[in-house]
Amino acid sequence: LPGDLVLGDLDAPRGLAFDANGNLLVAVAGNGGEIALSMPGPEGEMSFQLGMSGRIVSIAADGTATDMIPGLPSYASPSETTGIYRVIPQGDALWLVFSGAGSANPGAYWMDSVVELDAATLSVRRVINLNAFEAENDPDGNGYDTNVTDIAWGADGTMYITDAGGNDLLSWTEADGLQVGAAWPANPVPTS
């Protein structure tokens, strides 16, 4: 293929974004780990290898790659690896999108959540738990299924969240929390 290799040997790389300094941030879901885990899913029992191999990699303009945030939860199944899905800088925050493809197990750490970090210190500011929202509300009426895939902001600061498993578009503000913007019972799987 044409082009130059920027960084190779990544285990399940996902979303890309540039930060204010021009660094390319890569969400790497990882390769699971040593812990065998089974949990209910939308299509029956799901088996995973759990570990902390997810990470955010920062690639500088000169090509130097560093692990900005190592040790994120990674769930490897025979068909895919889930965990960190997107990393998006926004103002003084770094937003992480964790996708779990329908993990109803409350022990699935940060699955199907949007996590805000302070960009300077990387400390956690808030966790928006979409897994619990789907379990409690089921906006599309098709039963529990969640797979958070993307976020974006409106001009007024409202965050919009797509849930491919839940077939919905949600909005979030600090004042109003999560709200259903649209839900599609026909299962169109919105991804962004």
PDB file of C-alpha atoms in Angstrom:
ATOM      1  CA  LEU A   1       0.000   0.000   0.000  1.00  0.00           C
ATOM      2  CA  PRO A   2       1.202   3.564  -0.550  1.00  0.00           C
ATOM      3  CA  GLY A   3       2.279   5.670   2.401  1.00  0.00           C
ATOM      4  CA  ASP A   4       4.631   5.338   5.343  1.00  0.00           C
ATOM      5  CA  LEU A   5       4.055   3.326   8.487  1.00  0.00           C
ATOM      6  CA  VAL A   6       3.481   5.691  11.409  1.00  0.00           C
ATOM      7  CA  LEU A   7       3.033   3.069  14.136  1.00  0.00           C
ATOM      8  CA  GLY A   8       2.558  -0.679  13.807  1.00  0.00           C
ATOM      9  CA  ASP A   9       1.843  -3.742  15.918  1.00  0.00           C
ATOM     10  CA  LEU A  10      -1.177  -2.194  17.642  1.00  0.00           C
ATOM     11  CA  ASP A  11      -3.802  -4.481  19.176  1.00  0.00           C
ATOM     12  CA  ALA A  12      -7.237  -3.306  17.944  1.00  0.00           C
ATOM     13  CA  PRO A  13      -6.603   0.388  17.230  1.00  0.00           C
ATOM     14  CA  ARG A  14      -9.812   2.425  17.105  1.00  0.00           C
ATOM     15  CA  GLY A  15     -10.532   6.157  16.910  1.00  0.00           C
ATOM     16  CA  LEU A  16      -7.986   8.834  16.023  1.00  0.00           C
ATOM     17  CA  ALA A  17      -7.919  12.509  17.026  1.00  0.00           C
ATOM     18  CA  PHE A  18      -5.416  15.360  17.131  1.00  0.00           C
ATOM     19  CA  ASP A  19      -4.831  17.323  20.324  1.00  0.00           C
ATOM     20  CA  ALA A  20      -4.149  21.079  20.500  1.00  0.00           C
ATOM     21  CA  ASN A  21      -0.385  20.451  20.200  1.00  0.00           C
ATOM     22  CA  GLY A  22      -0.717  18.479  16.972  1.00  0.00           C
ATOM     23  CA  ASN A  23      -0.141  15.058  18.544  1.00  0.00           C
ATOM     24  CA  LEU A  24      -2.097  12.198  17.023  1.00  0.00           C
ATOM     25  CA  LEU A  25      -4.008  10.323  19.747  1.00  0.00           C
ATOM     26  CA  VAL A  26      -4.905   6.689  19.093  1.00  0.00           C
ATOM     27  CA  ALA A  27      -7.384   4.656  21.151  1.00  0.00           C
ATOM     28  CA  VAL A  28      -6.053   1.077  21.313  1.00  0.00           C
ATOM     29  CA  ALA A  29      -8.572  -1.461  22.635  1.00  0.00           C
ATOM     30  CA  GLY A  30      -5.816  -3.983  23.432  1.00  0.00           C
ATOM     31  CA  ASN A  31      -5.764  -7.755  23.329  1.00  0.00           C
ATOM     32  CA  GLY A  32      -7.651  -8.671  26.486  1.00  0.00           C
ATOM     33  CA  GLY A  33      -5.581 -10.430  29.103  1.00  0.00           C
ATOM     34  CA  GLU A  34      -5.211 -13.474  31.323  1.00  0.00           C
ATOM     35  CA  ILE A  35      -8.579 -13.473  33.115  1.00  0.00           C
ATOM     36  CA  ALA A  36     -11.339 -15.647  31.598  1.00  0.00           C
ATOM     37  CA  LEU A  37     -14.799 -14.108  31.952  1.00  0.00           C
ATOM     38  CA  SER A  38     -18.331 -14.985  30.832  1.00  0.00           C
ATOM     39  CA  MET A  39     -21.286 -12.630  30.958  1.00  0.00           C
ATOM     40  CA  PRO A  40     -24.751 -12.330  29.457  1.00  0.00           C
ATOM     41  CA  GLY A  41     -25.043 -10.428  26.200  1.00  0.00           C
ATOM     42  CA  PRO A  42     -27.772  -9.529  23.734  1.00  0.00           C
ATOM     43  CA  GLU A  43     -27.174 -12.741  21.762  1.00  0.00           C
ATOM     44  CA  GLY A  44     -26.523 -15.120  24.667  1.00  0.00           C
ATOM     45  CA  GLU A  45     -23.549 -15.916  26.860  1.00  0.00           C
ATOM     46  CA  MET A  46     -20.362 -14.100  25.855  1.00  0.00           C
ATOM     47  CA  SER A  47     -16.836 -15.280  26.698  1.00  0.00           C
ATOM     48  CA  PHE A  48     -13.953 -12.832  27.106  1.00  0.00           C
ATOM     49  CA  GLN A  49     -10.330 -12.668  28.076  1.00  0.00           C
ATOM     50  CA  LEU A  50     -10.059  -9.659  30.377  1.00  0.00           C
ATOM     51  CA  GLY A  51      -6.981  -7.588  31.011  1.00  0.00           C
ATOM     52  CA  MET A  52      -5.678  -4.061  31.239  1.00  0.00           C
ATOM     53  CA  SER A  53      -4.019  -3.932  27.799  1.00  0.00           C
ATOM     54  CA  GLY A  54      -6.068  -1.000  26.446  1.00  0.00           C
ATOM     55  CA  ARG A  55      -4.244   2.310  26.113  1.00  0.00           C
ATOM     56  CA  ILE A  56      -4.130   5.762  24.589  1.00  0.00           C
ATOM     57  CA  VAL A  57      -1.043   6.299  22.436  1.00  0.00           C
ATOM     58  CA  SER A  58       0.206   9.794  21.599  1.00  0.00           C
ATOM     59  CA  ILE A  59       2.263  10.207  18.418  1.00  0.00           C
ATOM     60  CA  ALA A  60       4.244  13.447  18.126  1.00  0.00           C
ATOM     61  CA  ALA A  61       4.940  15.221  14.818  1.00  0.00           C
ATOM     62  CA  ASP A  62       8.419  13.638  14.717  1.00  0.00           C
ATOM     63  CA  GLY A  63       6.852  10.145  14.914  1.00  0.00           C
ATOM     64  CA  THR A  64       7.750   9.490  18.559  1.00  0.00           C
ATOM     65  CA  ALA A  65       5.041   7.349  20.149  1.00  0.00           C
ATOM     66  CA  THR A  66       4.369   7.230  23.891  1.00  0.00           C
ATOM     67  CA  ASP A  67       1.725   5.567  26.000  1.00  0.00           C
ATOM     68  CA  MET A  68      -0.213   8.571  27.270  1.00  0.00           C
ATOM     69  CA  ILE A  69      -2.669   6.428  29.271  1.00  0.00           C
ATOM     70  CA  PRO A  70      -1.746   2.741  29.703  1.00  0.00           C
ATOM     71  CA  GLY A  71      -3.668   0.052  31.568  1.00  0.00           C
ATOM     72  CA  LEU A  72      -7.246   0.552  30.338  1.00  0.00           C
ATOM     73  CA  PRO A  73      -9.746  -2.349  30.512  1.00  0.00           C
ATOM     74  CA  SER A  74      -9.715  -4.654  27.476  1.00  0.00           C
ATOM     75  CA  TYR A  75     -12.212  -7.446  26.754  1.00  0.00           C
ATOM     76  CA  ALA A  76     -11.170  -9.816  23.944  1.00  0.00           C
ATOM     77  CA  SER A  77     -13.802 -12.195  22.554  1.00  0.00           C
ATOM     78  CA  PRO A  78     -13.420 -14.600  19.631  1.00  0.00           C
ATOM     79  CA  SER A  79     -15.006 -12.015  17.304  1.00  0.00           C
ATOM     80  CA  GLU A  80     -13.638  -8.659  18.543  1.00  0.00           C
ATOM     81  CA  THR A  81     -11.943  -6.723  21.299  1.00  0.00           C
ATOM     82  CA  THR A  82     -13.904  -4.051  23.130  1.00  0.00           C
ATOM     83  CA  GLY A  83     -12.869  -1.405  25.596  1.00  0.00           C
ATOM     84  CA  ILE A  84     -11.516   2.035  24.715  1.00  0.00           C
ATOM     85  CA  TYR A  85     -13.097   3.092  21.427  1.00  0.00           C
ATOM     86  CA  ARG A  86     -12.466   6.824  21.018  1.00  0.00           C
ATOM     87  CA  VAL A  87     -10.330   9.548  22.572  1.00  0.00           C
ATOM     88  CA  ILE A  88     -11.459  13.110  21.870  1.00  0.00           C
ATOM     89  CA  PRO A  89      -9.789  16.297  23.163  1.00  0.00           C
ATOM     90  CA  GLN A  90     -12.321  19.057  23.929  1.00  0.00           C
ATOM     91  CA  GLY A  91     -11.255  22.260  25.666  1.00  0.00           C
ATOM     92  CA  ASP A  92      -9.433  21.423  28.879  1.00  0.00           C
ATOM     93  CA  ALA A  93     -10.790  17.868  28.869  1.00  0.00           C
ATOM     94  CA  LEU A  94      -9.971  14.566  27.257  1.00  0.00           C
ATOM     95  CA  TRP A  95     -13.077  12.453  26.613  1.00  0.00           C
ATOM     96  CA  LEU A  96     -12.812   8.661  26.422  1.00  0.00           C
ATOM     97  CA  VAL A  97     -15.540   6.525  24.857  1.00  0.00           C
ATOM     98  CA  PHE A  98     -15.676   2.936  26.090  1.00  0.00           C
ATOM     99  CA  SER A  99     -17.645   0.454  24.009  1.00  0.00           C
ATOM    100  CA  GLY A 100     -18.705  -2.885  25.366  1.00  0.00           C
ATOM    101  CA  ALA A 101     -21.053  -4.327  22.749  1.00  0.00           C
ATOM    102  CA  GLY A 102     -23.812  -5.159  25.187  1.00  0.00           C
ATOM    103  CA  SER A 103     -22.129  -6.084  28.438  1.00  0.00           C
ATOM    104  CA  ALA A 104     -24.826  -6.221  31.120  1.00  0.00           C
ATOM    105  CA  ASN A 105     -22.363  -7.236  33.816  1.00  0.00           C
ATOM    106  CA  PRO A 106     -21.878  -4.379  36.292  1.00  0.00           C
ATOM    107  CA  GLY A 107     -18.364  -5.715  36.888  1.00  0.00           C
ATOM    108  CA  ALA A 108     -17.408  -4.734  33.336  1.00  0.00           C
ATOM    109  CA  TYR A 109     -15.434  -1.667  34.366  1.00  0.00           C
ATOM    110  CA  TRP A 110     -16.361   1.503  32.430  1.00  0.00           C
ATOM    111  CA  MET A 111     -18.077  -0.492  29.673  1.00  0.00           C
ATOM    112  CA  ASP A 112     -20.388   1.584  27.490  1.00  0.00           C
ATOM    113  CA  SER A 113     -19.484   4.773  29.272  1.00  0.00           C
ATOM    114  CA  VAL A 114     -18.157   8.189  28.357  1.00  0.00           C
ATOM    115  CA  VAL A 115     -15.395   9.324  30.715  1.00  0.00           C
ATOM    116  CA  GLU A 116     -14.144  12.889  31.064  1.00  0.00           C
ATOM    117  CA  LEU A 117     -10.527  13.367  32.156  1.00  0.00           C
ATOM    118  CA  ASP A 118      -8.738  16.584  33.032  1.00  0.00           C
ATOM    119  CA  ALA A 119      -6.391  16.999  30.035  1.00  0.00           C
ATOM    120  CA  ALA A 120      -3.543  18.347  32.177  1.00  0.00           C
ATOM    121  CA  THR A 121      -3.607  15.832  35.045  1.00  0.00           C
ATOM    122  CA  LEU A 122      -5.530  12.919  33.429  1.00  0.00           C
ATOM    123  CA  SER A 123      -7.628  12.657  36.603  1.00  0.00           C
ATOM    124  CA  VAL A 124     -11.223  11.516  36.197  1.00  0.00           C
ATOM    125  CA  ARG A 125     -13.793  14.321  36.298  1.00  0.00           C
ATOM    126  CA  ARG A 126     -16.937  12.344  35.494  1.00  0.00           C
ATOM    127  CA  VAL A 127     -18.253   9.029  34.186  1.00  0.00           C
ATOM    128  CA  ILE A 128     -21.459   9.012  32.123  1.00  0.00           C
ATOM    129  CA  ASN A 129     -22.817   5.473  32.439  1.00  0.00           C
ATOM    130  CA  LEU A 130     -24.740   4.626  29.270  1.00  0.00           C
ATOM    131  CA  ASN A 131     -24.868   0.948  30.195  1.00  0.00           C
ATOM    132  CA  ALA A 132     -27.119   1.747  33.163  1.00  0.00           C
ATOM    133  CA  PHE A 133     -29.188   4.217  31.094  1.00  0.00           C
ATOM    134  CA  GLU A 134     -29.910   1.542  28.461  1.00  0.00           C
ATOM    135  CA  ALA A 135     -30.749  -1.079  31.096  1.00  0.00           C
ATOM    136  CA  GLU A 136     -33.178   1.295  32.856  1.00  0.00           C
ATOM    137  CA  ASN A 137     -34.777   2.993  29.814  1.00  0.00           C
ATOM    138  CA  ASP A 138     -34.449   0.788  26.663  1.00  0.00           C
ATOM    139  CA  PRO A 139     -35.244   3.725  24.292  1.00  0.00           C
ATOM    140  CA  ASP A 140     -35.650   1.597  21.138  1.00  0.00           C
ATOM    141  CA  GLY A 141     -37.941  -0.910  22.912  1.00  0.00           C
ATOM    142  CA  ASN A 142     -35.959  -3.909  21.637  1.00  0.00           C
ATOM    143  CA  GLY A 143     -34.606  -5.065  25.003  1.00  0.00           C
ATOM    144  CA  TYR A 144     -31.248  -4.406  26.587  1.00  0.00           C
ATOM    145  CA  ASP A 145     -28.395  -3.871  24.099  1.00  0.00           C
ATOM    146  CA  THR A 146     -25.775  -1.152  24.231  1.00  0.00           C
ATOM    147  CA  ASN A 147     -22.652  -0.381  22.215  1.00  0.00           C
ATOM    148  CA  VAL A 148     -21.600   3.272  22.583  1.00  0.00           C
ATOM    149  CA  THR A 149     -19.683   4.386  19.506  1.00  0.00           C
ATOM    150  CA  ASP A 150     -19.180   8.147  19.231  1.00  0.00           C
ATOM    151  CA  ILE A 151     -19.680  11.610  20.708  1.00  0.00           C
ATOM    152  CA  ALA A 152     -19.869  15.140  19.303  1.00  0.00           C
ATOM    153  CA  TRP A 153     -20.820  18.572  20.640  1.00  0.00           C
ATOM    154  CA  GLY A 154     -23.417  21.064  19.471  1.00  0.00           C
ATOM    155  CA  ALA A 155     -22.725  24.813  19.348  1.00  0.00           C
ATOM    156  CA  ASP A 156     -24.481  25.219  22.719  1.00  0.00           C
ATOM    157  CA  GLY A 157     -22.180  22.688  24.432  1.00  0.00           C
ATOM    158  CA  THR A 158     -24.655  19.801  24.407  1.00  0.00           C
ATOM    159  CA  MET A 159     -22.909  16.449  23.937  1.00  0.00           C
ATOM    160  CA  TYR A 160     -24.505  14.001  21.505  1.00  0.00           C
ATOM    161  CA  ILE A 161     -23.845  10.284  21.912  1.00  0.00           C
ATOM    162  CA  THR A 162     -24.545   7.474  19.462  1.00  0.00           C
ATOM    163  CA  ASP A 163     -25.337   4.010  20.793  1.00  0.00           C
ATOM    164  CA  ALA A 164     -25.179   1.441  17.972  1.00  0.00           C
ATOM    165  CA  GLY A 165     -26.564  -1.362  20.157  1.00  0.00           C
ATOM    166  CA  GLY A 166     -29.318   0.741  21.703  1.00  0.00           C
ATOM    167  CA  ASN A 167     -30.225   2.245  18.303  1.00  0.00           C
ATOM    168  CA  ASP A 168     -30.419   5.724  19.715  1.00  0.00           C
ATOM    169  CA  LEU A 169     -28.970   9.206  19.731  1.00  0.00           C
ATOM    170  CA  LEU A 170     -28.701  10.617  23.229  1.00  0.00           C
ATOM    171  CA  SER A 171     -27.911  14.115  24.433  1.00  0.00           C
ATOM    172  CA  TRP A 172     -26.100  15.018  27.633  1.00  0.00           C
ATOM    173  CA  THR A 173     -25.615  18.228  29.578  1.00  0.00           C
ATOM    174  CA  GLU A 174     -24.473  18.617  33.155  1.00  0.00           C
ATOM    175  CA  ALA A 175     -27.805  20.231  34.038  1.00  0.00           C
ATOM    176  CA  ASP A 176     -30.124  17.719  32.340  1.00  0.00           C
ATOM    177  CA  GLY A 177     -28.071  14.509  32.291  1.00  0.00           C
ATOM    178  CA  LEU A 178     -28.845  11.935  29.593  1.00  0.00           C
ATOM    179  CA  GLN A 179     -31.878  12.499  27.388  1.00  0.00           C
ATOM    180  CA  VAL A 180     -33.167  10.548  24.387  1.00  0.00           C
ATOM    181  CA  GLY A 181     -32.880  12.604  21.212  1.00  0.00           C
ATOM    182  CA  ALA A 182     -34.028   9.853  18.857  1.00  0.00           C
ATOM    183  CA  ALA A 183     -34.493   6.087  18.981  1.00  0.00           C
ATOM    184  CA  TRP A 184     -34.975   3.739  16.032  1.00  0.00           C
ATOM    185  CA  PRO A 185     -36.760   0.402  16.684  1.00  0.00           C
ATOM    186  CA  ALA A 186     -35.875  -0.848  13.172  1.00  0.00           C
ATOM    187  CA  ASN A 187     -32.259  -1.499  14.322  1.00  0.00           C
ATOM    188  CA  PRO A 188     -30.278   0.827  12.000  1.00  0.00           C
ATOM    189  CA  VAL A 189     -27.144   0.644  14.240  1.00  0.00           C
ATOM    190  CA  PRO A 190     -26.123   4.349  14.335  1.00  0.00           C
ATOM    191  CA  THR A 191     -22.337   4.596  14.635  1.00  0.00           C
ATOM    192  CA  SER A 192     -21.467   8.307  14.451  1.00  0.00           C
TER     193      SER A 192
END
